PDB file of C-alpha atoms and ligand atoms in Angstrom:
ATOM      1  CA  MET A  22     -15.154 -63.182  30.302  1.00 42.00           C
ATOM      2  CA  SER A  23     -11.940 -62.626  32.507  1.00 43.00           C
ATOM      3  CA  SER A  24     -12.908 -61.208  35.848  1.00 45.00           C
ATOM      4  CA  ALA A  25     -11.175 -58.457  34.731  1.00 43.00           C
ATOM      5  CA  ASP A  26     -13.303 -57.430  31.688  1.00 44.00           C
ATOM      6  CA  GLN A  27     -16.499 -58.372  34.375  1.00 47.00           C
ATOM      7  CA  THR A  28     -15.542 -55.656  36.939  1.00 42.00           C
ATOM      8  CA  ARG A  29     -14.712 -52.735  33.262  1.00 42.00           C
ATOM      9  CA  ARG A  30     -18.332 -53.940  32.124  1.00 43.00           C
ATOM     10  CA  LEU A  31     -19.832 -53.044  35.507  1.00 41.00           C
ATOM     11  CA  ALA A  32     -18.193 -50.062  35.561  1.00 41.00           C
ATOM     12  CA  LEU A  33     -19.224 -48.627  32.151  1.00 39.00           C
ATOM     13  CA  ALA A  34     -22.504 -49.561  33.493  1.00 41.00           C
ATOM     14  CA  ALA A  35     -21.929 -47.690  36.786  1.00 41.00           C
ATOM     15  CA  ALA A  36     -21.065 -44.631  34.679  1.00 40.00           C
ATOM     16  CA  GLY A  37     -24.526 -45.057  32.384  1.00 39.00           C
ATOM     17  CA  LEU A  38     -21.964 -46.075  29.745  1.00 38.00           C
ATOM     18  CA  ALA A  39     -23.138 -48.336  26.485  1.00 37.00           C
ATOM     19  CA  LEU A  40     -22.278 -51.521  27.482  1.00 37.00           C
ATOM     20  CA  VAL A  41     -19.847 -53.032  25.253  1.00 39.00           C
ATOM     21  CA  SER A  42     -16.803 -55.096  25.677  1.00 43.00           C
ATOM     22  CA  VAL A  43     -14.185 -53.277  25.911  1.00 42.00           C
ATOM     23  CA  PRO A  44     -10.562 -56.016  25.627  1.00 46.00           C
ATOM     24  CA  ALA A  45      -8.223 -55.201  27.715  1.00 50.00           C
ATOM     25  CA  LEU A  46      -5.409 -53.029  26.766  1.00 47.00           C
ATOM     26  CA  ALA A  47      -1.639 -54.563  26.127  1.00 48.00           C
ATOM     27  CA  ALA A  48       0.649 -53.093  28.192  1.00 45.00           C
ATOM     28  CA  ASP A  49       2.105 -51.028  24.917  1.00 47.00           C
ATOM     29  CA  ASP A  50      -1.047 -49.877  23.835  1.00 51.00           C
ATOM     30  CA  GLN A  51      -1.845 -47.855  27.645  1.00 55.00           C
ATOM     31  CA  GLY A  52      -1.486 -44.638  27.696  1.00 60.00           C
ATOM     32  CA  LYS A  53       1.417 -42.618  29.143  1.00 57.00           C
ATOM     33  CA  GLY A  54       1.174 -40.803  32.750  1.00 61.00           C
ATOM     34  CA  PRO A  55       2.073 -37.274  33.651  1.00 58.00           C
ATOM     35  CA  GLY A  56       5.159 -36.226  32.678  1.00 56.00           C
ATOM     36  CA  GLN A  57       5.867 -39.203  30.637  1.00 60.00           C
ATOM     37  CA  GLU A  58       6.812 -38.304  27.075  1.00 63.00           C
ATOM     38  CA  LYS A  59       5.344 -39.149  24.433  1.00 69.00           C
ATOM     39  CA  ALA A  60       6.144 -38.213  21.039  1.00 77.00           C
ATOM     40  CA  THR A  61       3.536 -36.093  18.775  1.00 83.00           C
ATOM     41  CA  PRO A  62       3.545 -36.431  15.347  1.00 90.00           C
ATOM     42  CA  ALA A  63       4.626 -32.935  13.287  1.00 93.00           C
ATOM     43  CA  VAL A  64       1.287 -31.889  12.006  1.00 95.00           C
ATOM     44  CA  GLU A  65      -0.359 -32.678  15.394  1.00 95.00           C
ATOM     45  CA  ASP A  66       2.468 -30.609  16.958  1.00 94.00           C
ATOM     46  CA  LEU A  67       2.183 -27.598  14.606  1.00 96.00           C
ATOM     47  CA  MET A  68      -1.657 -27.327  15.314  1.00 97.00           C
ATOM     48  CA  ARG A  69      -1.423 -28.090  19.205  1.00 97.00           C
ATOM     49  CA  GLU A  70       0.622 -24.744  18.838  1.00 97.00           C
ATOM     50  CA  HIS A  71      -2.105 -22.910  17.125  1.00 98.00           C
ATOM     51  CA  GLY A  72      -4.222 -24.185  19.613  1.00 98.00           C
ATOM     52  CA  VAL A  73      -1.692 -22.017  21.680  1.00 98.00           C
ATOM     53  CA  LEU A  74      -2.077 -18.559  19.447  1.00 98.00           C
ATOM     54  CA  ARG A  75      -6.230 -19.671  19.475  1.00 98.00           C
ATOM     55  CA  ARG A  76      -6.495 -18.788  23.198  1.00 98.00           C
ATOM     56  CA  ALA A  77      -4.176 -15.644  23.458  1.00 98.00           C
ATOM     57  CA  LEU A  78      -6.604 -14.578  20.190  1.00 98.00           C
ATOM     58  CA  LEU A  79      -9.433 -15.180  22.330  1.00 98.00           C
ATOM     59  CA  VAL A  80      -7.954 -12.999  25.053  1.00 98.00           C
ATOM     60  CA  TYR A  81      -7.326 -10.307  22.462  1.00 98.00           C
ATOM     61  CA  SER A  82     -10.900 -10.524  21.270  1.00 97.00           C
ATOM     62  CA  GLU A  83     -12.444 -10.331  25.161  1.00 96.00           C
ATOM     63  CA  ILE A  84     -10.129  -7.651  26.288  1.00 97.00           C
ATOM     64  CA  ALA A  85     -10.653  -5.724  22.728  1.00 97.00           C
ATOM     65  CA  ALA A  86     -14.806  -5.644  23.775  1.00 95.00           C
ATOM     66  CA  ARG A  87     -13.742  -4.673  27.333  1.00 94.00           C
ATOM     67  CA  LEU A  88     -11.800  -1.749  25.939  1.00 94.00           C
ATOM     68  CA  ALA A  89     -15.084  -0.452  24.486  1.00 86.00           C
ATOM     69  CA  PRO A  90     -15.881   3.250  25.507  1.00 82.00           C
ATOM     70  CA  GLY A  91     -17.538   2.817  28.832  1.00 81.00           C
ATOM     71  CA  GLY A  92     -16.285  -0.936  29.682  1.00 77.00           C
ATOM     72  CA  PRO A  93     -14.799  -1.909  32.393  1.00 80.00           C
ATOM     73  CA  LYS A  94     -11.236  -1.188  33.153  1.00 87.00           C
ATOM     74  CA  VAL A  95      -8.762  -3.224  31.842  1.00 92.00           C
ATOM     75  CA  ASP A  96      -5.395  -4.148  33.384  1.00 96.00           C
ATOM     76  CA  PRO A  97      -2.670  -4.258  30.525  1.00 97.00           C
ATOM     77  CA  ARG A  98      -0.476  -6.194  32.504  1.00 97.00           C
ATOM     78  CA  PRO A  99      -2.345  -9.747  31.327  1.00 98.00           C
ATOM     79  CA  LEU A 100      -2.139  -8.784  27.809  1.00 98.00           C
ATOM     80  CA  ASN A 101       1.148  -7.601  27.468  1.00 98.00           C
ATOM     81  CA  GLN A 102       2.221 -11.095  28.825  1.00 98.00           C
ATOM     82  CA  THR A 103      -0.002 -12.436  26.088  1.00 98.00           C
ATOM     83  CA  ALA A 104       1.941 -10.482  23.426  1.00 98.00           C
ATOM     84  CA  ARG A 105       4.963 -11.943  24.902  1.00 98.00           C
ATOM     85  CA  LEU A 106       4.057 -15.440  24.085  1.00 98.00           C
ATOM     86  CA  PHE A 107       2.912 -14.567  20.850  1.00 98.00           C
ATOM     87  CA  ARG A 108       6.053 -13.502  20.529  1.00 98.00           C
ATOM     88  CA  ALA A 109       7.958 -15.797  21.791  1.00 97.00           C
ATOM     89  CA  PHE A 110       6.300 -18.850  20.924  1.00 97.00           C
ATOM     90  CA  GLY A 111       4.252 -17.908  17.693  1.00 98.00           C
ATOM     91  CA  GLU A 112       6.677 -15.141  15.921  1.00 98.00           C
ATOM     92  CA  ASP A 113      10.206 -16.461  16.911  1.00 97.00           C
ATOM     93  CA  TYR A 114       9.582 -20.635  17.253  1.00 97.00           C
ATOM     94  CA  HIS A 115       6.028 -21.373  15.393  1.00 98.00           C
ATOM     95  CA  GLU A 116       6.720 -18.914  12.614  1.00 98.00           C
ATOM     96  CA  ARG A 117      10.311 -18.544  12.271  1.00 97.00           C
ATOM     97  CA  LYS A 118      11.514 -21.550  13.392  1.00 97.00           C
ATOM     98  CA  LEU A 119       9.155 -24.286  11.274  1.00 97.00           C
ATOM     99  CA  GLU A 120       6.920 -22.725   9.096  1.00 98.00           C
ATOM    100  CA  GLU A 121       9.310 -20.324   7.417  1.00 98.00           C
ATOM    101  CA  VAL A 122      12.398 -22.732   7.249  1.00 97.00           C
ATOM    102  CA  HIS A 123      10.244 -26.458   7.012  1.00 97.00           C
ATOM    103  CA  ILE A 124       6.666 -25.969   5.942  1.00 97.00           C
ATOM    104  CA  CYS A 125       7.015 -22.902   3.260  1.00 97.00           C
ATOM    105  CA  PRO A 126       9.687 -23.753   1.188  1.00 97.00           C
ATOM    106  CA  VAL A 127       8.314 -27.340   0.891  1.00 97.00           C
ATOM    107  CA  VAL A 128       5.181 -25.726   0.245  1.00 97.00           C
ATOM    108  CA  ARG A 129       6.374 -23.653  -3.000  1.00 96.00           C
ATOM    109  CA  ARG A 130       8.267 -26.793  -3.812  1.00 95.00           C
ATOM    110  CA  ALA A 131       5.387 -29.022  -4.605  1.00 94.00           C
ATOM    111  CA  ARG A 132       4.068 -26.270  -7.080  1.00 90.00           C
ATOM    112  CA  GLY A 133      -0.279 -27.587  -6.447  1.00 90.00           C
ATOM    113  CA  PRO A 134      -3.015 -25.111  -5.408  1.00 92.00           C
ATOM    114  CA  ALA A 135      -1.337 -24.476  -1.953  1.00 97.00           C
ATOM    115  CA  ALA A 136       1.864 -23.176  -3.295  1.00 97.00           C
ATOM    116  CA  ALA A 137       0.411 -20.046  -3.556  1.00 95.00           C
ATOM    117  CA  TYR A 138      -0.343 -19.495   0.094  1.00 98.00           C
ATOM    118  CA  PRO A 139       3.090 -19.292   1.433  1.00 97.00           C
ATOM    119  CA  ASP A 140       3.582 -15.755  -0.030  1.00 97.00           C
ATOM    120  CA  VAL A 141       0.690 -14.169   2.005  1.00 98.00           C
ATOM    121  CA  LEU A 142       1.594 -15.950   5.106  1.00 98.00           C
ATOM    122  CA  THR A 143       4.880 -14.633   5.244  1.00 98.00           C
ATOM    123  CA  VAL A 144       3.386 -10.735   4.680  1.00 98.00           C
ATOM    124  CA  GLN A 145       0.724 -11.873   7.805  1.00 98.00           C
ATOM    125  CA  HIS A 146       3.775 -12.958   9.981  1.00 98.00           C
ATOM    126  CA  ASN A 147       5.240  -9.984   9.450  1.00 98.00           C
ATOM    127  CA  ARG A 148       2.722  -7.880   9.871  1.00 98.00           C
ATOM    128  CA  GLY A 149       1.799  -9.466  12.912  1.00 98.00           C
ATOM    129  CA  ARG A 150       4.683  -9.065  14.380  1.00 98.00           C
ATOM    130  CA  GLU A 151       4.741  -5.267  13.861  1.00 98.00           C
ATOM    131  CA  ILE A 152       0.929  -5.272  15.798  1.00 98.00           C
ATOM    132  CA  THR A 153       2.809  -7.247  18.344  1.00 98.00           C
ATOM    133  CA  ASP A 154       5.363  -4.679  18.621  1.00 98.00           C
ATOM    134  CA  TYR A 155       2.283  -2.025  19.342  1.00 98.00           C
ATOM    135  CA  VAL A 156       1.083  -4.203  21.983  1.00 98.00           C
ATOM    136  CA  ILE A 157       3.785  -4.300  23.893  1.00 97.00           C
ATOM    137  CA  ALA A 158       4.614  -0.810  23.624  1.00 97.00           C
ATOM    138  CA  VAL A 159       1.348   0.683  24.429  1.00 96.00           C
ATOM    139  CA  THR A 160       0.987  -2.154  27.474  1.00 96.00           C
ATOM    140  CA  ARG A 161       4.974  -1.409  28.672  1.00 92.00           C
ATOM    141  CA  ASP A 162       4.807  -0.680  32.324  1.00 88.00           C
ATOM    142  CA  GLY A 163       1.619  -2.547  33.238  1.00 89.00           C
ATOM    143  CA  THR A 164      -0.223   1.177  32.284  1.00 89.00           C
ATOM    144  CA  LEU A 165      -2.896   1.952  29.182  1.00 91.00           C
ATOM    145  CA  ALA A 166      -3.136   5.174  28.086  1.00 90.00           C
ATOM    146  CA  ALA A 167      -6.471   5.739  28.011  1.00 89.00           C
ATOM    147  CA  SER A 168      -5.995   7.872  24.439  1.00 90.00           C
ATOM    148  CA  ASP A 169      -4.434   4.073  22.884  1.00 93.00           C
ATOM    149  CA  ALA A 170      -7.460   1.962  23.757  1.00 94.00           C
ATOM    150  CA  GLU A 171      -9.385   3.087  20.631  1.00 94.00           C
ATOM    151  CA  VAL A 172      -6.339   1.917  18.443  1.00 96.00           C
ATOM    152  CA  LEU A 173      -5.559  -0.993  20.507  1.00 97.00           C
ATOM    153  CA  ALA A 174      -8.610  -2.509  20.052  1.00 96.00           C
ATOM    154  CA  ARG A 175      -9.041  -2.112  16.488  1.00 97.00           C
ATOM    155  CA  ALA A 176      -5.520  -3.464  16.374  1.00 98.00           C
ATOM    156  CA  LEU A 177      -5.921  -6.703  18.119  1.00 98.00           C
ATOM    157  CA  ASN A 178      -9.468  -6.912  16.585  1.00 98.00           C
ATOM    158  CA  ARG A 179      -7.977  -6.623  12.994  1.00 98.00           C
ATOM    159  CA  PHE A 180      -5.144  -9.113  14.353  1.00 98.00           C
ATOM    160  CA  VAL A 181      -7.433 -11.716  15.723  1.00 98.00           C
ATOM    161  CA  LEU A 182      -9.437 -11.349  12.593  1.00 98.00           C
ATOM    162  CA  MET A 183      -6.049 -11.654  10.305  1.00 98.00           C
ATOM    163  CA  TYR A 184      -4.536 -15.010  12.457  1.00 98.00           C
ATOM    164  CA  GLU A 185      -8.082 -17.162  12.172  1.00 98.00           C
ATOM    165  CA  ASN A 186      -7.544 -17.047   8.528  1.00 98.00           C
ATOM    166  CA  HIS A 187      -4.423 -17.982   8.735  1.00 98.00           C
ATOM    167  CA  ALA A 188      -4.011 -20.609  11.163  1.00 98.00           C
ATOM    168  CA  ALA A 189      -7.358 -22.488   9.847  1.00 98.00           C
ATOM    169  CA  ARG A 190      -6.253 -21.912   6.569  1.00 98.00           C
ATOM    170  CA  GLU A 191      -2.985 -23.642   7.636  1.00 98.00           C
ATOM    171  CA  ASP A 192      -4.415 -26.564   9.365  1.00 98.00           C
ATOM    172  CA  THR A 193      -6.945 -27.437   5.975  1.00 97.00           C
ATOM    173  CA  ILE A 194      -4.773 -26.647   3.193  1.00 97.00           C
ATOM    174  CA  VAL A 195      -0.944 -25.737   3.848  1.00 98.00           C
ATOM    175  CA  PHE A 196       0.345 -28.419   6.303  1.00 97.00           C
ATOM    176  CA  PRO A 197      -1.797 -31.294   4.591  1.00 97.00           C
ATOM    177  CA  ALA A 198      -0.320 -30.347   1.152  1.00 97.00           C
ATOM    178  CA  TRP A 199       2.780 -30.091   3.040  1.00 97.00           C
ATOM    179  CA  LYS A 200       2.342 -33.213   4.723  1.00 96.00           C
ATOM    180  CA  LEU A 201       1.196 -34.940   1.027  1.00 96.00           C
ATOM    181  CA  ALA A 202       4.872 -33.580  -0.435  1.00 96.00           C
ATOM    182  CA  LEU A 203       6.963 -35.603   1.813  1.00 96.00           C
ATOM    183  CA  SER A 204       7.551 -39.349   2.821  1.00 96.00           C
ATOM    184  CA  ASP A 205       6.049 -40.604   5.940  1.00 95.00           C
ATOM    185  CA  ARG A 206       9.601 -41.191   6.988  1.00 96.00           C
ATOM    186  CA  GLN A 207      10.481 -37.329   6.268  1.00 95.00           C
ATOM    187  CA  ILE A 208       7.724 -36.502   7.838  1.00 95.00           C
ATOM    188  CA  GLU A 209       8.795 -39.008  11.331  1.00 94.00           C
ATOM    189  CA  ALA A 210      11.981 -37.231  10.841  1.00 94.00           C
ATOM    190  CA  LEU A 211      10.938 -33.683  11.208  1.00 95.00           C
ATOM    191  CA  GLY A 212       8.562 -34.625  13.998  1.00 93.00           C
ATOM    192  CA  ASP A 213      11.422 -35.752  15.797  1.00 93.00           C
ATOM    193  CA  GLN A 214      13.687 -32.152  14.270  1.00 94.00           C
ATOM    194  CA  PHE A 215      10.171 -29.998  15.682  1.00 94.00           C
ATOM    195  CA  GLU A 216      10.953 -31.675  19.064  1.00 92.00           C
ATOM    196  CA  ASP A 217      14.831 -31.155  19.390  1.00 93.00           C
ATOM    197  CA  ILE A 218      14.413 -27.331  17.638  1.00 94.00           C
ATOM    198  CA  GLU A 219      11.948 -26.913  20.595  1.00 93.00           C
ATOM    199  CA  GLU A 220      14.630 -28.153  23.235  1.00 92.00           C
ATOM    200  CA  GLN A 221      16.882 -25.305  21.484  1.00 93.00           C
ATOM    201  CA  GLN A 222      14.520 -22.725  21.597  1.00 93.00           C
ATOM    202  CA  PHE A 223      13.261 -23.157  25.095  1.00 93.00           C
ATOM    203  CA  GLY A 224      15.636 -25.242  27.026  1.00 87.00           C
ATOM    204  CA  HIS A 225      12.498 -27.387  28.292  1.00 80.00           C
ATOM    205  CA  ASP A 226       9.188 -28.585  26.761  1.00 85.00           C
ATOM    206  CA  GLY A 227       8.255 -25.465  25.637  1.00 92.00           C
ATOM    207  CA  PHE A 228       4.257 -26.394  23.896  1.00 95.00           C
ATOM    208  CA  GLU A 229       3.812 -27.340  27.951  1.00 95.00           C
ATOM    209  CA  ASP A 230       5.063 -24.184  29.126  1.00 96.00           C
ATOM    210  CA  ALA A 231       3.451 -21.562  26.724  1.00 97.00           C
ATOM    211  CA  VAL A 232       0.051 -23.663  27.781  1.00 97.00           C
ATOM    212  CA  ARG A 233       0.728 -22.896  31.362  1.00 97.00           C
ATOM    213  CA  GLN A 234       1.394 -19.507  30.953  1.00 98.00           C
ATOM    214  CA  ILE A 235      -2.035 -19.001  28.527  1.00 98.00           C
ATOM    215  CA  GLY A 236      -4.063 -20.805  31.269  1.00 98.00           C
ATOM    216  CA  ASP A 237      -2.114 -18.025  34.205  1.00 98.00           C
ATOM    217  CA  ILE A 238      -3.396 -15.087  31.646  1.00 98.00           C
ATOM    218  CA  GLU A 239      -6.564 -16.631  30.957  1.00 98.00           C
ATOM    219  CA  ARG A 240      -7.098 -17.164  35.227  1.00 98.00           C
ATOM    220  CA  ALA A 241      -5.894 -13.707  35.781  1.00 97.00           C
ATOM    221  CA  TYR A 242      -8.614 -11.802  32.948  1.00 97.00           C
ATOM    222  CA  GLY A 243     -11.740 -14.214  34.771  1.00 96.00           C
ATOM    223  CA  PHE A 244     -11.643 -16.622  31.941  1.00 95.00           C
ATOM    224  CA  SER A 245     -10.575 -20.133  33.035  1.00 93.00           C
ATOM    225  CA  ASP A 246     -14.146 -21.156  33.441  1.00 96.00           C
ATOM    226  CA  ILE A 247     -14.975 -22.543  29.838  1.00 95.00           C
ATOM    227  CA  GLY A 248     -18.648 -22.729  30.836  1.00 97.00           C
ATOM    228  CA  GLN A 249     -18.814 -19.291  30.818  1.00 94.00           C
ATOM    229  CA  PHE A 250     -18.859 -19.444  26.913  1.00 94.00           C
ATOM    230  CA  THR A 251     -21.607 -21.318  26.501  1.00 97.00           C
ATOM    231  CA  ALA A 252     -23.859 -20.231  24.063  1.00 96.00           C
ATOM    232  CA  PRO A 253     -27.280 -19.075  25.313  1.00 95.00           C
ATOM    233  CA  PRO A 254     -30.566 -20.954  23.542  1.00 95.00           C
ATOM    234  CA  PRO A 255     -31.411 -18.914  20.487  1.00 94.00           C
ATOM    235  CA  ARG A 256     -34.179 -16.873  20.762  1.00 87.00           C
ATOM    236  CA  ARG A 257     -37.208 -16.750  18.416  1.00 73.00           C
TER     237      ARG A 257
HETATM  238 FE1  LIG B  27       2.152 -19.172   9.890  1.00 60.74          FE
HETATM  239 FE1  LIG B  28       1.045 -21.576  11.840  1.00 60.74          FE
END
């Protein structure tokens, strides 16, 4: 065993991990550092975009609960930013530039069980845009009229229910059907094309920027510590 391997084994043991032999990584196998580019496969790209959108949905859920009568006062500005992020990253890019152009037509043509999905997914994209318009309108100018709170809370909750179902079906039914309908080479080429579209749309790494934005929104509402969401033990 080389001295490098021995050092690695000692480090693992010190960390309380199982003592297993970890071969040294070849230069090509090593990960990239911060700021370095690494290609993202097309389906992973779509699913990590859902991750950003799901974080926006979590903001909507939490804020909808706070908007209940007698709840704490809600600063509407981060909510407005969330809706604008959903518009730019979710609706104008992920849905309009990727799914509606590159995913739905392929899944429709493949005629498998997933072919029934694109129609309803498109209806839901359009309904989502109506709701986003509404959220942006009622939180415009950093204010929220008390008379809008109840309707806004209901709209947010219905949007969350719709989009959680929507993204979960895409992740587990539609994207796998899309991947199956295309060759590995086509999928790889589309991964590159998606990165070009992202560059054209945002002029920079849209995903990293969206992650930064949703992180700022979570911080503004006090949601950034994930530990606060750890469920309590069940009561018997
Ligand atoms: Fe979609
Ligand atoms: Fe999607």
